Short mmCIF file of C-alpha atoms in Angstrom, two decimals:
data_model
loop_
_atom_site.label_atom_id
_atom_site.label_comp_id
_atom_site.label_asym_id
_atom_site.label_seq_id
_atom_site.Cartn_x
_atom_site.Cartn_y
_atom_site.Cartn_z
CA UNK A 6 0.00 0.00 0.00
CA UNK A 7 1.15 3.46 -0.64
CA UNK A 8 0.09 7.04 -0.32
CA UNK A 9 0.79 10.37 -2.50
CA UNK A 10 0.92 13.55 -2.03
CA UNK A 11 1.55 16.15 -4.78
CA UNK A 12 3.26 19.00 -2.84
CA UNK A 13 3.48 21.26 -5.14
CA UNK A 14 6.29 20.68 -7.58
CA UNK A 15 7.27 18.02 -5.22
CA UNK A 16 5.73 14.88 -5.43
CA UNK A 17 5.49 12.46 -2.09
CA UNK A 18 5.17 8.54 -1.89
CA UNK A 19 5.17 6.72 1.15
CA UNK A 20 4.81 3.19 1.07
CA UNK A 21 4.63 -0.21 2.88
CA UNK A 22 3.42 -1.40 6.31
CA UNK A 23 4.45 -1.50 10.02
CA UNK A 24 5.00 -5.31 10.39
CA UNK A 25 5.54 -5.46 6.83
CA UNK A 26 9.56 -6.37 5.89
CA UNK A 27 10.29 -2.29 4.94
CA UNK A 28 8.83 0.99 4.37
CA UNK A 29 9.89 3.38 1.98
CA UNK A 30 9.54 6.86 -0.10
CA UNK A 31 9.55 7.83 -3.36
CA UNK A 32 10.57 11.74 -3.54
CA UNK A 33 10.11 12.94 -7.24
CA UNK A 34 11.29 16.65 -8.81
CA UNK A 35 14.03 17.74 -6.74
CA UNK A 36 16.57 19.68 -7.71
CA UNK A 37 19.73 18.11 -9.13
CA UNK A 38 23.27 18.82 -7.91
CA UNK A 39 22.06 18.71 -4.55
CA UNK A 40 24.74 17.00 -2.19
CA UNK A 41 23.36 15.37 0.53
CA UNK A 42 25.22 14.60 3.99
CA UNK A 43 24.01 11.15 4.93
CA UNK A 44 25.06 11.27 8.61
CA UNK A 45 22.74 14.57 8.57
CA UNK A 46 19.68 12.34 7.68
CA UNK A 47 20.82 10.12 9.86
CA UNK A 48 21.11 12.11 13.34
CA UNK A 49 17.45 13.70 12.01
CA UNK A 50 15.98 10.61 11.82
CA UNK A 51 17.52 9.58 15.09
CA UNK A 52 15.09 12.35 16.89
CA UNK A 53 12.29 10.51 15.86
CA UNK A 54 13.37 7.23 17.18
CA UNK A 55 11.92 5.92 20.77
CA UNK A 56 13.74 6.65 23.66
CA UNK A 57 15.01 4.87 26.31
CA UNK A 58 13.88 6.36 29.37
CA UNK A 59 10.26 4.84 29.78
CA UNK A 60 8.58 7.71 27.70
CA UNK A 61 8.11 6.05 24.46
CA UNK A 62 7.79 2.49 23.04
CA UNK A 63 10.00 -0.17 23.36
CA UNK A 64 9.95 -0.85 19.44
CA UNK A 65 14.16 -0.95 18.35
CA UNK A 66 14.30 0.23 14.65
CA UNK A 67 17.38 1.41 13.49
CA UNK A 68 15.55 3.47 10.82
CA UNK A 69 18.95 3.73 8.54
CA UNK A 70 18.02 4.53 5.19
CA UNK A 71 18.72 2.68 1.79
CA UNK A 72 18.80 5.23 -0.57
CA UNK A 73 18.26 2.62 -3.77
CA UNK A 74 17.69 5.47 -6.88
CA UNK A 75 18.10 9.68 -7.66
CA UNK A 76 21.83 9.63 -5.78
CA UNK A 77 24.95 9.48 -7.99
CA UNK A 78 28.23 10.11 -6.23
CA UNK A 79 26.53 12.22 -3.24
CA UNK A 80 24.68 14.15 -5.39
CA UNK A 81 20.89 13.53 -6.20
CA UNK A 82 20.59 13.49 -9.89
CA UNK A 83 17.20 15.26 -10.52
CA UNK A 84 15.36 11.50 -11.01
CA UNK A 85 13.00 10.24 -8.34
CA UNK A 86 15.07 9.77 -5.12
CA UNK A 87 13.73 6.18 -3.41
CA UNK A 88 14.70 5.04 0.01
CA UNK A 89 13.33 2.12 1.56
CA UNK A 90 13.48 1.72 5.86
CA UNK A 91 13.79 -2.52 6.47
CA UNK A 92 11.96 -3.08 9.29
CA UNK A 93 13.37 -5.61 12.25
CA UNK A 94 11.45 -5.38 15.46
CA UNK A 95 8.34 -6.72 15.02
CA UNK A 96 6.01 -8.38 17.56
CA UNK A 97 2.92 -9.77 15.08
CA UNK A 98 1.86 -12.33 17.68
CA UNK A 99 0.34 -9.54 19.77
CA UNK A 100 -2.10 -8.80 17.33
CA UNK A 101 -3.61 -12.15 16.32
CA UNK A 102 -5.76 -12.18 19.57
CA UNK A 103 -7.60 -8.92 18.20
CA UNK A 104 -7.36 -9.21 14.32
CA UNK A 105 -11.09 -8.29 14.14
CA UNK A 106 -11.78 -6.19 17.14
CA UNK A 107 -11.78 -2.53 16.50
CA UNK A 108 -9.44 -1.03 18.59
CA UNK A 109 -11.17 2.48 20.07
CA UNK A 110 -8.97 5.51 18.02
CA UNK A 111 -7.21 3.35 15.27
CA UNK A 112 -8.37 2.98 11.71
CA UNK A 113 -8.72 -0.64 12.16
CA UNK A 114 -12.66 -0.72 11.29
CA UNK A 115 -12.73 2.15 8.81
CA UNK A 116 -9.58 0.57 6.95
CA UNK A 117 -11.22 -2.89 7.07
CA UNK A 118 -14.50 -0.92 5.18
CA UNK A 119 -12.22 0.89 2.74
CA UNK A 120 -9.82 -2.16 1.81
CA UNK A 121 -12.95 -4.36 2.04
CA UNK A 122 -10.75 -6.52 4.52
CA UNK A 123 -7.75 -6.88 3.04
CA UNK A 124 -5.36 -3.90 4.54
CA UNK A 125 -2.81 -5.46 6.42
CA UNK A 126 -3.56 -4.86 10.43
CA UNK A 127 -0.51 -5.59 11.96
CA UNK A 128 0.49 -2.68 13.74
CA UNK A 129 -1.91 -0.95 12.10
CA UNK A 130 -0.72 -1.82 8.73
CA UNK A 131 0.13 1.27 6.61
CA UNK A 132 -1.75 3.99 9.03
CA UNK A 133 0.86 3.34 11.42
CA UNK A 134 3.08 6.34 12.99
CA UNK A 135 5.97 3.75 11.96
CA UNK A 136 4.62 5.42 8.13
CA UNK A 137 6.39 8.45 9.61
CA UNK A 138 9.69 7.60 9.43
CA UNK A 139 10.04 7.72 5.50
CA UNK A 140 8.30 11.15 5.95
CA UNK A 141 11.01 11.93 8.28
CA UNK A 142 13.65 10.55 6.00
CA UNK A 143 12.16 13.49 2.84
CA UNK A 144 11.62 16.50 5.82
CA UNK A 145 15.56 15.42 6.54
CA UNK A 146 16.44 15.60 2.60
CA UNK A 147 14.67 18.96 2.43
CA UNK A 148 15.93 20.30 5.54
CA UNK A 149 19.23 20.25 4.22
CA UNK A 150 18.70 22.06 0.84
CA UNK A 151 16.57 24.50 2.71
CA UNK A 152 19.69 25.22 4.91
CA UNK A 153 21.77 25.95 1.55
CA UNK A 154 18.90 28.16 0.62
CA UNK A 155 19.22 29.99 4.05
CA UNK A 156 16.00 28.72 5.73
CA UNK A 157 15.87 27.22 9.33
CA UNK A 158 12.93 25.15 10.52
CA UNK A 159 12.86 23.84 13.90
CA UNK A 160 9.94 22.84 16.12
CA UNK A 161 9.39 22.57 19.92
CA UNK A 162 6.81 20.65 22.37
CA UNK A 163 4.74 23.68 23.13
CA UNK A 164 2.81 21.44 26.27
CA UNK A 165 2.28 17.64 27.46
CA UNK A 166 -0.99 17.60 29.42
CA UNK A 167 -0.77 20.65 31.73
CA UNK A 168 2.74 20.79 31.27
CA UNK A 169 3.72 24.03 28.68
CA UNK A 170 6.89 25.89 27.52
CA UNK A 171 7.94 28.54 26.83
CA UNK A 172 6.38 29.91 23.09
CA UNK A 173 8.52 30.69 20.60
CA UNK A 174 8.98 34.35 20.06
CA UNK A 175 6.94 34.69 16.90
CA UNK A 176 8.58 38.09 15.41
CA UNK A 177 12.46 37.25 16.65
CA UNK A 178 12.81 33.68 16.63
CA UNK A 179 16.36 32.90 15.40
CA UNK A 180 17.56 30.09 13.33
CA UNK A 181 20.39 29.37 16.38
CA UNK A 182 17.11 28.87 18.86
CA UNK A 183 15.41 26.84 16.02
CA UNK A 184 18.90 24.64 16.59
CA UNK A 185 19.23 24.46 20.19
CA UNK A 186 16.18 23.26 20.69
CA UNK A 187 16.82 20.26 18.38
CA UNK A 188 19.80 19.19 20.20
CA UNK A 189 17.99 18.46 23.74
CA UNK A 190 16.86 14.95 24.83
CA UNK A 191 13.14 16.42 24.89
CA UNK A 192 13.26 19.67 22.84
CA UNK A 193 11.86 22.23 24.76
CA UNK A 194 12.78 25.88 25.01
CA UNK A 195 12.52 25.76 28.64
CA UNK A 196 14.74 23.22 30.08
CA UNK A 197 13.16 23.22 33.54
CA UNK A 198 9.71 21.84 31.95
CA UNK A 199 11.66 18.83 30.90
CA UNK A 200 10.89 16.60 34.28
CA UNK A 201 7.45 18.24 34.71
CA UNK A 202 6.57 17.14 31.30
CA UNK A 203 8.49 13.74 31.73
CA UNK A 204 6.58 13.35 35.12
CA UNK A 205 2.83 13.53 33.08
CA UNK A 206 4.12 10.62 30.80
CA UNK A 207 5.35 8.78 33.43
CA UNK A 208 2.11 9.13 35.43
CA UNK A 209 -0.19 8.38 32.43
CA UNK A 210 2.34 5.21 31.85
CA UNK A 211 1.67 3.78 35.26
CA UNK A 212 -1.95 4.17 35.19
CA UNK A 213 -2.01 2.31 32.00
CA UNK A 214 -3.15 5.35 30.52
CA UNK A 215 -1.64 7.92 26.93
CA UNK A 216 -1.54 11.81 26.68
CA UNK A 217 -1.37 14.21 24.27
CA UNK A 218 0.40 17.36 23.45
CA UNK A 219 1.25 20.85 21.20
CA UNK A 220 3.94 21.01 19.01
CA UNK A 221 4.92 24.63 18.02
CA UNK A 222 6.74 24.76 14.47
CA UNK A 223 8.79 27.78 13.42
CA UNK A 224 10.99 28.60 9.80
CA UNK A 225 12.91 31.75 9.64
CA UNK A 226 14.82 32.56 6.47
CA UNK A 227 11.86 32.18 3.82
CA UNK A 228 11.81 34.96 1.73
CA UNK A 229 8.41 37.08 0.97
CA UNK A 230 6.29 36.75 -1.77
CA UNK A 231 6.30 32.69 -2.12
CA UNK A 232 3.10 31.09 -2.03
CA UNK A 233 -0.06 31.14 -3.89
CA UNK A 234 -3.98 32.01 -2.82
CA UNK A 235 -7.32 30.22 -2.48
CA UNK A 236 -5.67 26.40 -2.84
CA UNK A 237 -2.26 26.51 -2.85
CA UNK A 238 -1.11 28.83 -0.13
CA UNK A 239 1.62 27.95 2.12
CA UNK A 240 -1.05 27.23 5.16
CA UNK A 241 -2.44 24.52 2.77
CA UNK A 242 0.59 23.01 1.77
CA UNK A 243 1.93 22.75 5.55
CA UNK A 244 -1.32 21.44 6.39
CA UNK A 245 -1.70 18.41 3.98
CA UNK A 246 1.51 17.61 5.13
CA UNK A 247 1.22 17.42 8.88
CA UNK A 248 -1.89 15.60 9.00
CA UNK A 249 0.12 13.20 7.08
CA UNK A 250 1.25 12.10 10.69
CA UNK A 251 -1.46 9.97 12.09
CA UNK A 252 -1.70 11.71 15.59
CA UNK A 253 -2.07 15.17 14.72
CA UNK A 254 -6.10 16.31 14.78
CA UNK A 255 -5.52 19.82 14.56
CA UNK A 256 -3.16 22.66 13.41
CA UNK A 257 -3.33 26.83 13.75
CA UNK A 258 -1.04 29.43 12.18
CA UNK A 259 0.19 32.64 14.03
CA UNK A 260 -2.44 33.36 16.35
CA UNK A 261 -4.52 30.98 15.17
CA UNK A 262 -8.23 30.27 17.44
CA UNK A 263 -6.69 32.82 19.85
CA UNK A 264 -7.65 35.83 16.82
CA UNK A 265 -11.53 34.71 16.87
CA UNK A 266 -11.75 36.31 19.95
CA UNK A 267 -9.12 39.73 19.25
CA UNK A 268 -10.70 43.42 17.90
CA UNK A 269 -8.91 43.79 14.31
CA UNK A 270 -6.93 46.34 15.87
CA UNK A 271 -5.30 43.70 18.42
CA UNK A 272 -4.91 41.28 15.68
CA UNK A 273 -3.74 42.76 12.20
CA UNK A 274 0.35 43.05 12.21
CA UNK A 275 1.12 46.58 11.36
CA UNK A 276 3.76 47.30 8.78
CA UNK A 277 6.98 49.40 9.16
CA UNK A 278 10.30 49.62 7.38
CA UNK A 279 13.80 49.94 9.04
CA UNK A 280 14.55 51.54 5.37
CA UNK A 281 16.20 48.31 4.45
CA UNK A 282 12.94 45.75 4.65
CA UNK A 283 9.25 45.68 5.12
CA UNK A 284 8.72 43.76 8.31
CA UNK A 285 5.22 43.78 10.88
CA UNK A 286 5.67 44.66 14.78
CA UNK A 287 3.63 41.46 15.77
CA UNK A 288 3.06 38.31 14.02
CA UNK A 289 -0.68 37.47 14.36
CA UNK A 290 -0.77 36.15 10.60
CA UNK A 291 2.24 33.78 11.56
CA UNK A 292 4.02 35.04 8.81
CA UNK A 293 1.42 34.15 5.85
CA UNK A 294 -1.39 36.52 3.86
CA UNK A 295 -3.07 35.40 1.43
CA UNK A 296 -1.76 32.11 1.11
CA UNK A 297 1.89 34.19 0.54
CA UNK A 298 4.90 34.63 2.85
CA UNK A 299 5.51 38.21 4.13
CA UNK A 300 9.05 37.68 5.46
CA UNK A 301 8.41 37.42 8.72
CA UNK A 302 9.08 33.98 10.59
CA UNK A 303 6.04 31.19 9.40
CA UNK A 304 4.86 29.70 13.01
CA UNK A 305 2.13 27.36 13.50
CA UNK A 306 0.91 25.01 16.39
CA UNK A 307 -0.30 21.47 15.89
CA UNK A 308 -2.24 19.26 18.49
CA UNK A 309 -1.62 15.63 18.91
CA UNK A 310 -3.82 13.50 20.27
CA UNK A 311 -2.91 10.99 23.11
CA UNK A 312 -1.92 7.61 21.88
CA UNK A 313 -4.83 5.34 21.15
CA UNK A 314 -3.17 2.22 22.12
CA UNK A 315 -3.44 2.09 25.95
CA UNK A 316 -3.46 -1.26 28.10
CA UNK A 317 -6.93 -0.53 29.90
CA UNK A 318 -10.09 -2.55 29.21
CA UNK A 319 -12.09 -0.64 26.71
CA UNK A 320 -15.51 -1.59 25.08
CA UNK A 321 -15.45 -2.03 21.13
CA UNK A 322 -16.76 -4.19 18.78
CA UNK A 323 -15.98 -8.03 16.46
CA UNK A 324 -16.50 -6.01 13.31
CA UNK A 325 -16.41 -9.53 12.12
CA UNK A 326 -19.39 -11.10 13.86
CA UNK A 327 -20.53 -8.04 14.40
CA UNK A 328 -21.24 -8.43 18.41
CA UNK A 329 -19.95 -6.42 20.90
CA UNK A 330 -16.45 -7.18 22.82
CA UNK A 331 -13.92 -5.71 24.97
CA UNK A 332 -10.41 -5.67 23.84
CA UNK A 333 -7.25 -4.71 25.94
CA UNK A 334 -3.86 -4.13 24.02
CA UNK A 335 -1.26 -5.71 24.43
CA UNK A 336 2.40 -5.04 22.48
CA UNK A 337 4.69 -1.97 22.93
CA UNK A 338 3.32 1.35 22.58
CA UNK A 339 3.81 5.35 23.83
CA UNK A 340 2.66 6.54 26.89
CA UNK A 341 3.12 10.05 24.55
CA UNK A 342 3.83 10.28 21.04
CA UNK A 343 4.62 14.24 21.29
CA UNK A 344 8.80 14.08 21.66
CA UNK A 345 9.18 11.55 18.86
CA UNK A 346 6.56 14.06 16.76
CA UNK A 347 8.37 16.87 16.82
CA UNK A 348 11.03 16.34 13.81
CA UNK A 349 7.65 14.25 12.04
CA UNK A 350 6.02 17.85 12.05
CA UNK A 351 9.89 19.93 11.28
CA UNK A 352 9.50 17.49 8.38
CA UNK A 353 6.10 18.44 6.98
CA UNK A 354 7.50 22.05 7.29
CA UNK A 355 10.68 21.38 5.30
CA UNK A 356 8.82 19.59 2.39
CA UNK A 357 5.73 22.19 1.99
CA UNK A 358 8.54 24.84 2.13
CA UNK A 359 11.13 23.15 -0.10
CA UNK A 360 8.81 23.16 -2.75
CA UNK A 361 8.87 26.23 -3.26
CA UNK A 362 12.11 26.20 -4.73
CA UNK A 363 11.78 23.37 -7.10
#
């Protein structure tokens, strides 16, 4: 199984399944000439991977890419660029017991309708967050020709539960904060947050339980006037991108719900010129109008939801005999998805934004 995405120039496939023997991408139109630093992809990718401190699954994947097509001598040579992820860690057996109950926040009964039963379920087949890691792999690809083209992306956990950092500065965000964040074990802004935040995962662990989180996304370094209206602005290429990653059930840009309830005086950015550039005094619009960069850093927010899998009794269904069940889930899963989102949703940003320079 596979899914597409046309981002623009850029076109996206992701394919294969979580218990499946490797996933894979399939990144068409980029740029030739590009040179690529392979242990750059590799320490990106690493972000993603779980941790080993009781805050994430216990799942082992290497995640090292085989780049197999579009790379010539370190340099990608303009055809599609394929890399395939072999997957090694796989625990099928705990899965059989519950093949046909639906398990409460999956896709397990509404991919059974779509693929008329034949979608493989294992780890929930190819709507797995394991799909994220060839996503990762292209945000890591783009990341770096972004960086030659003087953009920085970098993303923080905004909150876990009741647990919240400190927000990016939306008009003077710098590319070296956009870094530093990136290089701590949880990426926060605020390094004292890091055990209250780690202290909501553990609880939610030990009660068998999940929870969710905000990821705040930030590029600086994009030049104005990129970016189309109506239905192919920068807000909708971003968008189609994040909610690529299966936990994410929500995303806002600059001020995002927060402007519903603002005059228009409190929430249009007003416009001034240091005689050099045109730049606003807030950033309400999160750096977009009209679909079009103004210069001014692109921010958004995206919620993700707590992990579905938990270990508690819950009441579902046999979609099979159609009777009602309970179903508790076994396996390894996260207590939060959130830290191993963060470069999933740095990636979304460095595709939508990459493409506008192919």
């Amino acid at each position: 199984m596979s899914s597409t995405i046309n981002a623009g120039p850029i076109s996206l496939s992701v394919f294969g399944e979580s218990h499946g023997p490797a996933i894979g991408t399939v990144i068409d139109n980029l740029p030739a000439g590009e040179e690529l630093d392979h242990d750059k992809i590799y320490e990106f990718m690493s972000r993603r991977a779980p941790k080993k401190d009781g805050t994430s699954t216990m799942r082992s994947e290497k995640d090292f890419p085989e780049i197999i097509s579009g790379l010539y001598n370190g340099k990608t040579t303009g055809e599609a660029l394929c890399a395939i992820i072999r997957n090694h860690d796989q625990h099928s057996a705990d899965y059989k017991s519950i093949s046909s109950l639906a398990r409460p926040g999956h896709a397990d009964y509404t991919g059974f309708l779509r693929y008329n039963g034949s979608c493989d379920q294992r780890g929930g087949g190819h709507f797995s967050g394991r799909l994220t890691a060839p996503l990762v792999f292209a945000g890591a690809v783009c990341g770096q020709l972004l960086e030659k083209r003087g953009v920085t992306v970098g993303a923080h956990i905004y909150s876990i539960a009741d647990a919240a950092d400190i927000p990016f500065d939306p008009v003077n965000i710098t590319a070296e904060e956009l870094n530093e964040v990136k290089n701590r074990y949880l990426p926060v802004a605020d390094p004292k947050i890091d055990s209250k935040m780690r202290k909501a995962i553990d609880e939610a662990r030990t009660e068998l339980n999940s929870v969710g989180g905000i990821i705040e996304c930030a590029a600086v370094g994009f030049p104005a006037g990129k970016g189309s209206p109506v239905f192919d602005g920068i807000e909708n290429r971003i968008s189609q991108l994040v909610f690529a990653i299966p936990a994410v059930k929500g995303i806002e840009f600059g001020s995002g719900f927060k402007s519903a309830c603002l005059y228009g005086s409190e929430n249009n950015d007003e416009f001034y010129t240091d005689g050099k550039e045109i730049r606003t005094r807030t950033n309400n619009a999160g750096g977009i109008l009209g679909g079009i960069s103004n210069g001014m850093p692109i921010i958004f927010r995206a919620a993700v939801k707590p992990t579905p899998s938990i270990a508690r009794p819950q009441n579902t269904v046999d979609y099979i005999k159609n009777e009602n069940s309970v179903i508790e889930i076994k396996g390894r899963h996260d207590p939060c998805i959130v830290p191993r989102a963060v470069p999933c949703v740095e990636a979304a940003m460095n595709i939508a934004l990459m493409s506008y320079f192919c």
